[in-house]
Coordinates of C-alpha atoms and ligand atoms in Angstrom, one line a residue:
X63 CA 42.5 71.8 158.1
X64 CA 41.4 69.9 155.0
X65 CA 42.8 70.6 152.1
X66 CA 40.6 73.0 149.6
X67 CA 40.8 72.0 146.2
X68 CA 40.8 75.3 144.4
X69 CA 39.7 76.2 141.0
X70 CA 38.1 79.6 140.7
X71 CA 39.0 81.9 138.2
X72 CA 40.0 84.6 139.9
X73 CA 41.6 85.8 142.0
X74 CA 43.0 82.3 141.5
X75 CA 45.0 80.5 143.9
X76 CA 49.6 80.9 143.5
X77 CA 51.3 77.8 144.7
X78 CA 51.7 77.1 148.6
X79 CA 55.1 77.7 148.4
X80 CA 54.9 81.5 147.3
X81 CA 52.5 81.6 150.0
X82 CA 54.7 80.5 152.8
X83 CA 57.2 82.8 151.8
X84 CA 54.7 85.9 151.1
X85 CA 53.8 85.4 155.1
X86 CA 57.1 85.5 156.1
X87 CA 58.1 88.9 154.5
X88 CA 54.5 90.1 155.8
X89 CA 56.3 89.7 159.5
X90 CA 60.0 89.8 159.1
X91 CA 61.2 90.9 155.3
X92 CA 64.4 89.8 154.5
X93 CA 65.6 89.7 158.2
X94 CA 65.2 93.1 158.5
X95 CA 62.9 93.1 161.1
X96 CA 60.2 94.9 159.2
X97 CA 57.3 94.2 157.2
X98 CA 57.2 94.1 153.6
X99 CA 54.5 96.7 153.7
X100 CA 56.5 99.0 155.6
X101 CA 59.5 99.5 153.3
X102 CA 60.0 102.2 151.3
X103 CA 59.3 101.8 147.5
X104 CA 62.6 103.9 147.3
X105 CA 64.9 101.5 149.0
X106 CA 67.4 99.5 147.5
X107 CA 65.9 96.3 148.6
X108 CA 62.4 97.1 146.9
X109 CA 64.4 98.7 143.5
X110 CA 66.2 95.4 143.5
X111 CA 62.6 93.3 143.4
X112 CA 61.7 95.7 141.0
X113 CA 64.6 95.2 138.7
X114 CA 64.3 91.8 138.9
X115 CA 60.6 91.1 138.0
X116 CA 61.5 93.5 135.0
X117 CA 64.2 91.1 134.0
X118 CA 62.3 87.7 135.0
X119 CA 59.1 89.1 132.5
X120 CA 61.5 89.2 129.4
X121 CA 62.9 86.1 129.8
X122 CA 60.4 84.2 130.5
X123 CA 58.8 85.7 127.5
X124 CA 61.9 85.7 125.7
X125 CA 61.8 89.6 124.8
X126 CA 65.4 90.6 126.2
X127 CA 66.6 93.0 124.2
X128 CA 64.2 93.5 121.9
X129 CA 63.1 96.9 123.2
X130 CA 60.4 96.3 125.7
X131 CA 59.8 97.9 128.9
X132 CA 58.1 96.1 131.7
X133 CA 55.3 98.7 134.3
X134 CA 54.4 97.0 137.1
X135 CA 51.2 99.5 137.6
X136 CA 48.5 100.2 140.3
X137 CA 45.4 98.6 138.1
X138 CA 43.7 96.0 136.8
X139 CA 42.9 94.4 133.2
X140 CA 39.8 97.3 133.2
X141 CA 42.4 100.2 134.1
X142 CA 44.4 98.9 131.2
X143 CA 40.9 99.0 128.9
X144 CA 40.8 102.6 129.5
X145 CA 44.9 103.4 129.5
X146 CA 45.2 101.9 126.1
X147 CA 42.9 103.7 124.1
X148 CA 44.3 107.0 126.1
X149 CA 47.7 106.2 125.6
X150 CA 47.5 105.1 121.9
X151 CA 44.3 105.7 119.8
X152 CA 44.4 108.7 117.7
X153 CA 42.3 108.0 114.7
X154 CA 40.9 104.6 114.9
X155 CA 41.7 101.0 116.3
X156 CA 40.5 98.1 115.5
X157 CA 39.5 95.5 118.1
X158 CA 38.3 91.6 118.2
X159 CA 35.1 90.9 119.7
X160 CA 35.4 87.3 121.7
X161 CA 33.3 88.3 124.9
X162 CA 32.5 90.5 128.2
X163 CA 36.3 91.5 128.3
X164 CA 36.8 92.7 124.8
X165 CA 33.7 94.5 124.8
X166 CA 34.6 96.6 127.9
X167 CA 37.3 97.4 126.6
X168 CA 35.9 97.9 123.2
X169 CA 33.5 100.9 125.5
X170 CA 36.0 102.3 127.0
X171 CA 37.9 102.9 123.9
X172 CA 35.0 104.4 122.0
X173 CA 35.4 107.3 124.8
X174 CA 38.5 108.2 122.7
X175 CA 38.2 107.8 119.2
X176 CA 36.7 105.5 116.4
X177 CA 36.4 101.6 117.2
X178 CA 35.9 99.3 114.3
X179 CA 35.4 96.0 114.9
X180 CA 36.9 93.7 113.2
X181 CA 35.4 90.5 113.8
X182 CA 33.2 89.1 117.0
X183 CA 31.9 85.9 118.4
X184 CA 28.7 87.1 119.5
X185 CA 26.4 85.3 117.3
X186 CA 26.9 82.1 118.8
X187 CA 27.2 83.2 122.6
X188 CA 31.1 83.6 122.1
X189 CA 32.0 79.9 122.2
X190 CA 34.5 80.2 119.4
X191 CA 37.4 82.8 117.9
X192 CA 36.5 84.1 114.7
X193 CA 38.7 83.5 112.1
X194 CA 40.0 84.8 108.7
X195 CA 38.5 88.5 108.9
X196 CA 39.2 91.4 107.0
X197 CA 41.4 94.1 108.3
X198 CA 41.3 97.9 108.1
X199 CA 43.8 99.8 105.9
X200 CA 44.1 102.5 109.1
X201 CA 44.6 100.9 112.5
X202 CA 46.8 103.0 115.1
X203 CA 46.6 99.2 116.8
X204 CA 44.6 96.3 117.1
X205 CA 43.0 94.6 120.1
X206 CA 42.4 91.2 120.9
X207 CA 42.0 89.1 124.1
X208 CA 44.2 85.4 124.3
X209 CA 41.7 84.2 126.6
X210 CA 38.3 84.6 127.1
X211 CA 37.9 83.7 130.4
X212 CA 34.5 83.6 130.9
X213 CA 33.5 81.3 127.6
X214 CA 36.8 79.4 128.1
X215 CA 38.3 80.1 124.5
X216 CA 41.8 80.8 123.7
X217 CA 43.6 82.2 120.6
X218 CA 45.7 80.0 119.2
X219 CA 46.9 82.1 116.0
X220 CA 47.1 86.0 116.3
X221 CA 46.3 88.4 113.0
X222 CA 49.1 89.2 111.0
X223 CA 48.8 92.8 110.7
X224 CA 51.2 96.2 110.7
X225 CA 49.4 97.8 113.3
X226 CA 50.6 97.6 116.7
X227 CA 48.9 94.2 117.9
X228 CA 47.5 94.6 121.7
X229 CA 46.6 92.2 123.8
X230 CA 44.7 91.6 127.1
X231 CA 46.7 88.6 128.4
X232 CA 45.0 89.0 132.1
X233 CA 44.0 85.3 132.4
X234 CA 46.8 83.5 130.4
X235 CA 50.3 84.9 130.7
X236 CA 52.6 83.0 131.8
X237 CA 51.3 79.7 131.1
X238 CA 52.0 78.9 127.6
X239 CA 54.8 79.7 124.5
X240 CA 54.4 82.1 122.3
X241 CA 56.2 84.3 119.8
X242 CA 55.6 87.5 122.4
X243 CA 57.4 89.7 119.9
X244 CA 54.3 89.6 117.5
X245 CA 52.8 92.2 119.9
X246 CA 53.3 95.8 120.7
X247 CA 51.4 95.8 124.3
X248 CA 50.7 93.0 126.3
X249 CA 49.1 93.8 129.8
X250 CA 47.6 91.6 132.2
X251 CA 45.7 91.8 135.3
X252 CA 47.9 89.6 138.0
X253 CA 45.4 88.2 140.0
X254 CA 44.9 85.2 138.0
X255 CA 48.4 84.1 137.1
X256 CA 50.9 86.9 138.4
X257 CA 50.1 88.0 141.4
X258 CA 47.3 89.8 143.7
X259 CA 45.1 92.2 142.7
X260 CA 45.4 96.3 142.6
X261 CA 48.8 95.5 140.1
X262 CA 48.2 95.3 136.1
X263 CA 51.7 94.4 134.3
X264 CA 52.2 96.0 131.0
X265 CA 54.7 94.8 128.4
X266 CA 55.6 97.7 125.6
X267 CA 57.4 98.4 123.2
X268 CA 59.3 101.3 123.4
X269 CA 58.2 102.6 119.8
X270 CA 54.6 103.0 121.7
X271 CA 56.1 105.7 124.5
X272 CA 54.4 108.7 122.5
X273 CA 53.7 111.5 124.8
X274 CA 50.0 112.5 125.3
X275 CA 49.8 115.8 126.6
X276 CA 46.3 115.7 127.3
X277 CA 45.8 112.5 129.8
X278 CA 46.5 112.2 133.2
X279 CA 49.9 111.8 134.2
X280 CA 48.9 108.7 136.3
X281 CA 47.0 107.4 133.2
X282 CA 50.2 107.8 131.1
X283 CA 52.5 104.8 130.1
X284 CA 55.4 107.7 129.2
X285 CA 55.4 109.0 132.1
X286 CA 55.5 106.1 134.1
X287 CA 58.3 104.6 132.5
X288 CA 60.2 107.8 132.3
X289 CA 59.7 107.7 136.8
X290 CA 61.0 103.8 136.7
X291 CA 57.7 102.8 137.7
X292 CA 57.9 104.9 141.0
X293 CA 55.7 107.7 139.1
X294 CA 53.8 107.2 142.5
X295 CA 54.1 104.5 145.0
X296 CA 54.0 100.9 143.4
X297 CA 51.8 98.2 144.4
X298 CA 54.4 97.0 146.8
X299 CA 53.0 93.8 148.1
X300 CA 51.5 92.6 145.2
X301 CA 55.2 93.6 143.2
X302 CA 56.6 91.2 145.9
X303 CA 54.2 88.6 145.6
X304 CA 55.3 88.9 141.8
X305 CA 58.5 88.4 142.4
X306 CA 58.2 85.2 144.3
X307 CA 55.7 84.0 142.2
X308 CA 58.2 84.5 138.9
X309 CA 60.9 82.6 140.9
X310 CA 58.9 79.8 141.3
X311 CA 57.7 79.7 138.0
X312 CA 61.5 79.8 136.8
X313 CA 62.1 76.9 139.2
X314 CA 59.6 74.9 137.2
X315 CA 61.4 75.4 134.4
X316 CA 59.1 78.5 132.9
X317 CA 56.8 79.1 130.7
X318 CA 57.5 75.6 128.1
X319 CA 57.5 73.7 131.1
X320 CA 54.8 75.1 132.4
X321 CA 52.6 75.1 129.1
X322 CA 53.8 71.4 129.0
X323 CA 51.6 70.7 132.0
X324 CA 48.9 72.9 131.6
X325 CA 48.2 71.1 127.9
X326 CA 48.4 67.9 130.5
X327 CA 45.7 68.9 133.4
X328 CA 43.4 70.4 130.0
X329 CA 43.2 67.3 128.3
X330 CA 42.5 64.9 130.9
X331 CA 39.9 66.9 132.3
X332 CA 38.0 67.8 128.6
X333 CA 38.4 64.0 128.1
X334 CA 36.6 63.5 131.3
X335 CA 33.9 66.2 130.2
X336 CA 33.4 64.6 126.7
X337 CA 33.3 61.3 128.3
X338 CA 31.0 61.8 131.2
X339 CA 27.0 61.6 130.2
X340 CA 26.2 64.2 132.7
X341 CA 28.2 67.0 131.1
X342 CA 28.8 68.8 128.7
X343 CA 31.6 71.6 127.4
X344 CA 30.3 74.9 126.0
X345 CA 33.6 75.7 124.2
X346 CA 34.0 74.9 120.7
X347 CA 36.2 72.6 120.3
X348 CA 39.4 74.2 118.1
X349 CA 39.0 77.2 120.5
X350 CA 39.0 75.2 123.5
X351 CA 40.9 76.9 126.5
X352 CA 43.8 75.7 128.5
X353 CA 43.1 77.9 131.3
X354 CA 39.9 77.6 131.5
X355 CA 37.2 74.5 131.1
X356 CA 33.8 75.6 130.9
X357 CA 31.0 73.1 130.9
X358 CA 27.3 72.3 132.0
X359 CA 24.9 69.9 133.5
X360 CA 23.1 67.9 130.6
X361 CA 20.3 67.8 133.6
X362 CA 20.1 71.2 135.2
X363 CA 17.6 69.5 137.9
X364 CA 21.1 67.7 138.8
X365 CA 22.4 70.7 139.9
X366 CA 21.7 71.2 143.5
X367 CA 23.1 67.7 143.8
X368 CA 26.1 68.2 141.9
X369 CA 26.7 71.7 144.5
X370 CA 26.3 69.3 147.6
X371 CA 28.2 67.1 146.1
X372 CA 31.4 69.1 144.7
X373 CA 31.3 71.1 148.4
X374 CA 31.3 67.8 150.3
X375 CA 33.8 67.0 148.4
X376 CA 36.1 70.4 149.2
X377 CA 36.2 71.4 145.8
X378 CA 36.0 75.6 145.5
X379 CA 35.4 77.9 142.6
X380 CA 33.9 76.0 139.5
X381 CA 30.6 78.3 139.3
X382 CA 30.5 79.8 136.0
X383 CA 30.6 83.2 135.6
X384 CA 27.5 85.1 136.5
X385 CA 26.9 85.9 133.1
X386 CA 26.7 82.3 131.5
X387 CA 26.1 80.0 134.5
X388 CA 27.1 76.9 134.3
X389 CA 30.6 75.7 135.3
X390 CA 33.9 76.5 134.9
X391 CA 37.2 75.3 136.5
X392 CA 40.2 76.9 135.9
X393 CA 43.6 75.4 135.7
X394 CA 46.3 78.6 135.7
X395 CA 50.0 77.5 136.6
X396 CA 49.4 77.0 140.6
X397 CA 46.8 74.3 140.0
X398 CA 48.7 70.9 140.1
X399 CA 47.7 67.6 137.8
X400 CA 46.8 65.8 141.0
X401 CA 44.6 68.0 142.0
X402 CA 42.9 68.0 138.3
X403 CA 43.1 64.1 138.6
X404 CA 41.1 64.5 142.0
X405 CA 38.9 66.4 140.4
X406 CA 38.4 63.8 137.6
X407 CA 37.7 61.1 140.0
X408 CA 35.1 63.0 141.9
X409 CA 33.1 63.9 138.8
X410 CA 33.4 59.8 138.0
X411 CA 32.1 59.3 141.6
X412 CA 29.0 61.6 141.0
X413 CA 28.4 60.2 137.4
X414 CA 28.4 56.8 139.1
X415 CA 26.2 58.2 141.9
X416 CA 23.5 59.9 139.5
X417 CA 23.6 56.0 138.2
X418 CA 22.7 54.3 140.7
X419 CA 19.3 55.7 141.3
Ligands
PLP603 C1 39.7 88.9 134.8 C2 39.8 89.5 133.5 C3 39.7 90.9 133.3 C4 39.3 91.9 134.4 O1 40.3 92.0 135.3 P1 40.3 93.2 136.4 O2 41.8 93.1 136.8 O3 39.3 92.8 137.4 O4 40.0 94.5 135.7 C5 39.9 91.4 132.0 N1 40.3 90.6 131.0 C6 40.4 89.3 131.2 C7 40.8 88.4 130.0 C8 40.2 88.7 132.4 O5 40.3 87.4 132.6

């Protein structure tokens, strides 16, 4: 089979290796002679992957010991939208306003108490992060999103503020440094860098374990953690798939290594972007994303061509989102620098092609 050259935004492609191994365990587990999917969440060999993801999260992050617990949760990002506001609005939150993402979660929030918010990108179509905005007195925490997947923007600087900062990290975990500690929830949908989907991971801080009576005990991050994350049967696969796919990463070298490349594969291809007549990138460029490249056709009657072209050429995944069109390629951890160089030389090919007519 020839090779696919994968880009899509998610669910977004893990690195061949993890594969390999995830279809092993899928037949034999461990040489147990059974499935991964047909061990008990309760065994010792399952609490031991379990254990170990919790501990391969804070390190990688560099949280040990600073008081955060690690959930491993049936979900997504959008499960997390509505479980934050649940778990931890009482009065009013305050929440940035960079795109699609933040703003359902900014309606799902509103279902629970007051939203102010405190800045937005929407005037100009959410190609930028807003910066120096003023923040409320009364916060019980503030919301952002680190990467606005769609739009391909990324926060570089987070608000200094005494409210608990949270953060939907769904589409950049993992793939670059940062002081982690500045936040009081981070939670991420793993189907772009983690994992599969039907798992959200949720990094708190122990100080936001208040007990709310009134929600669901499924819907409550208390109770979870107070059950050791078996408040009902895990996400077992996908917690598995985790688990290889945070081994790899720490064979890599983690996240510095990995932001290392990452900040490699962005810059060639934005320099190919800003280079090549027939395209151009949507993102402004301060808040350009490293996760996401997001660009369009100069000549949108190009773009049947360009389709043709890109599928000829086994490249998957770079249709924009349905919301914005366009393109957009995204470059999480499993994505390699050669396949972003191939990349690069087929969009020389078609500029050179579109020339020679
Ligand atoms: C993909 C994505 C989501 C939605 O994720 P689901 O797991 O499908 O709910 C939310 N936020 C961000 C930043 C995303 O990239």
């Amino acid at each position: 089979m020839m090779k696919k050259y994968n880009f899509c935004a998610g669910p977004a492609p893990l690195s061949p290796e993890v594969y390999q191994k995830a279809a092993e365990a899928l037949e034999n587990f461990n040489d147990t002679g059974l499935s991964i999917l047909e061990i008990s969440h309760r065994s010792d060999a399952f609490l031991s992957i379990l254990a170990d993801c919790n501990k391969w999260v804070l390190e990688l992050l560099s949280l040990e010991n600073k008081g955060y617990q690690v959930l491993f949760l049936q979900g997504s990002a959008s499960m997390e939208f509505a479980r934050v506001p649940l778990n931890l609005l009482k009065t009013q939150a305050g929440y940035i306003d960079t795109g699609v993402w933040a703003q359902k979660a900014i309606n799902e929030a509103r279902k629970v108490g007051q939203v102010k918010i405190v800045a937005s990108s929407e005037d100009k179509n959410y190609s930028y992060i807003p910066q120096g905005y003023h923040l409320p007195e009364q916060m019980d925490y503030l919301h952002c999103t680190s990467n606005n997947t769609i739009y391909g923007t990324q926060m570089n600087n987070f608000p200094d503020t005494n409210a608990p900062l949270v953060c939907d990290m769904s589409s950049d975990i993992f793939s670059r440094k940062l002081d982690f500690s500045q936040f009081g929830l981070i939670y991420a949908g793993a189907q772009k860098n983690i994992s599969t989907s039907g798992l959200s991971v949720v990094i708190i801080h122990e100080s936001l374990l208040s007990e709310n009576v009134n929600i669901p005990n499924v819907l409550s991050y208390k109770q979870h953690f107070q059950h050791n994350g078996l408040y009902h049967t895990p996400p077992v696969f996908a917690v598995y798939l985790t688990w290889l796919n945070l081994q790899w990463l720490i064979q890599q070298g983690g996240v510095e290594a990995m932001e290392k490349i990452n900040r490699q594969k962005a810059t060639m291809l934005y320099q190919e972007i800003d280079n090549n007549y027939l395209f151009f990138g949507t993102a402004q460029k301060q808040d350009r994303s490293l996760m996401n490249v997001c660009f369009r056709l100069v000549d949108e009657n190009l773009s049947t061509q360009f389709d043709r072209f890109i599928e000829n050429k086994n490249i998957t995944g770079i249709r924009g989102h349905r919301y914005v069109g366009g393109y957009r390629v995204s470059l999480y951890n499993a994505v390699t620098l050669s396949d972003v160089e191939y990349l690069i030389t087929c969009l020389k090919e078609f500029e050179n092609e579109v020339d020679r007519r």
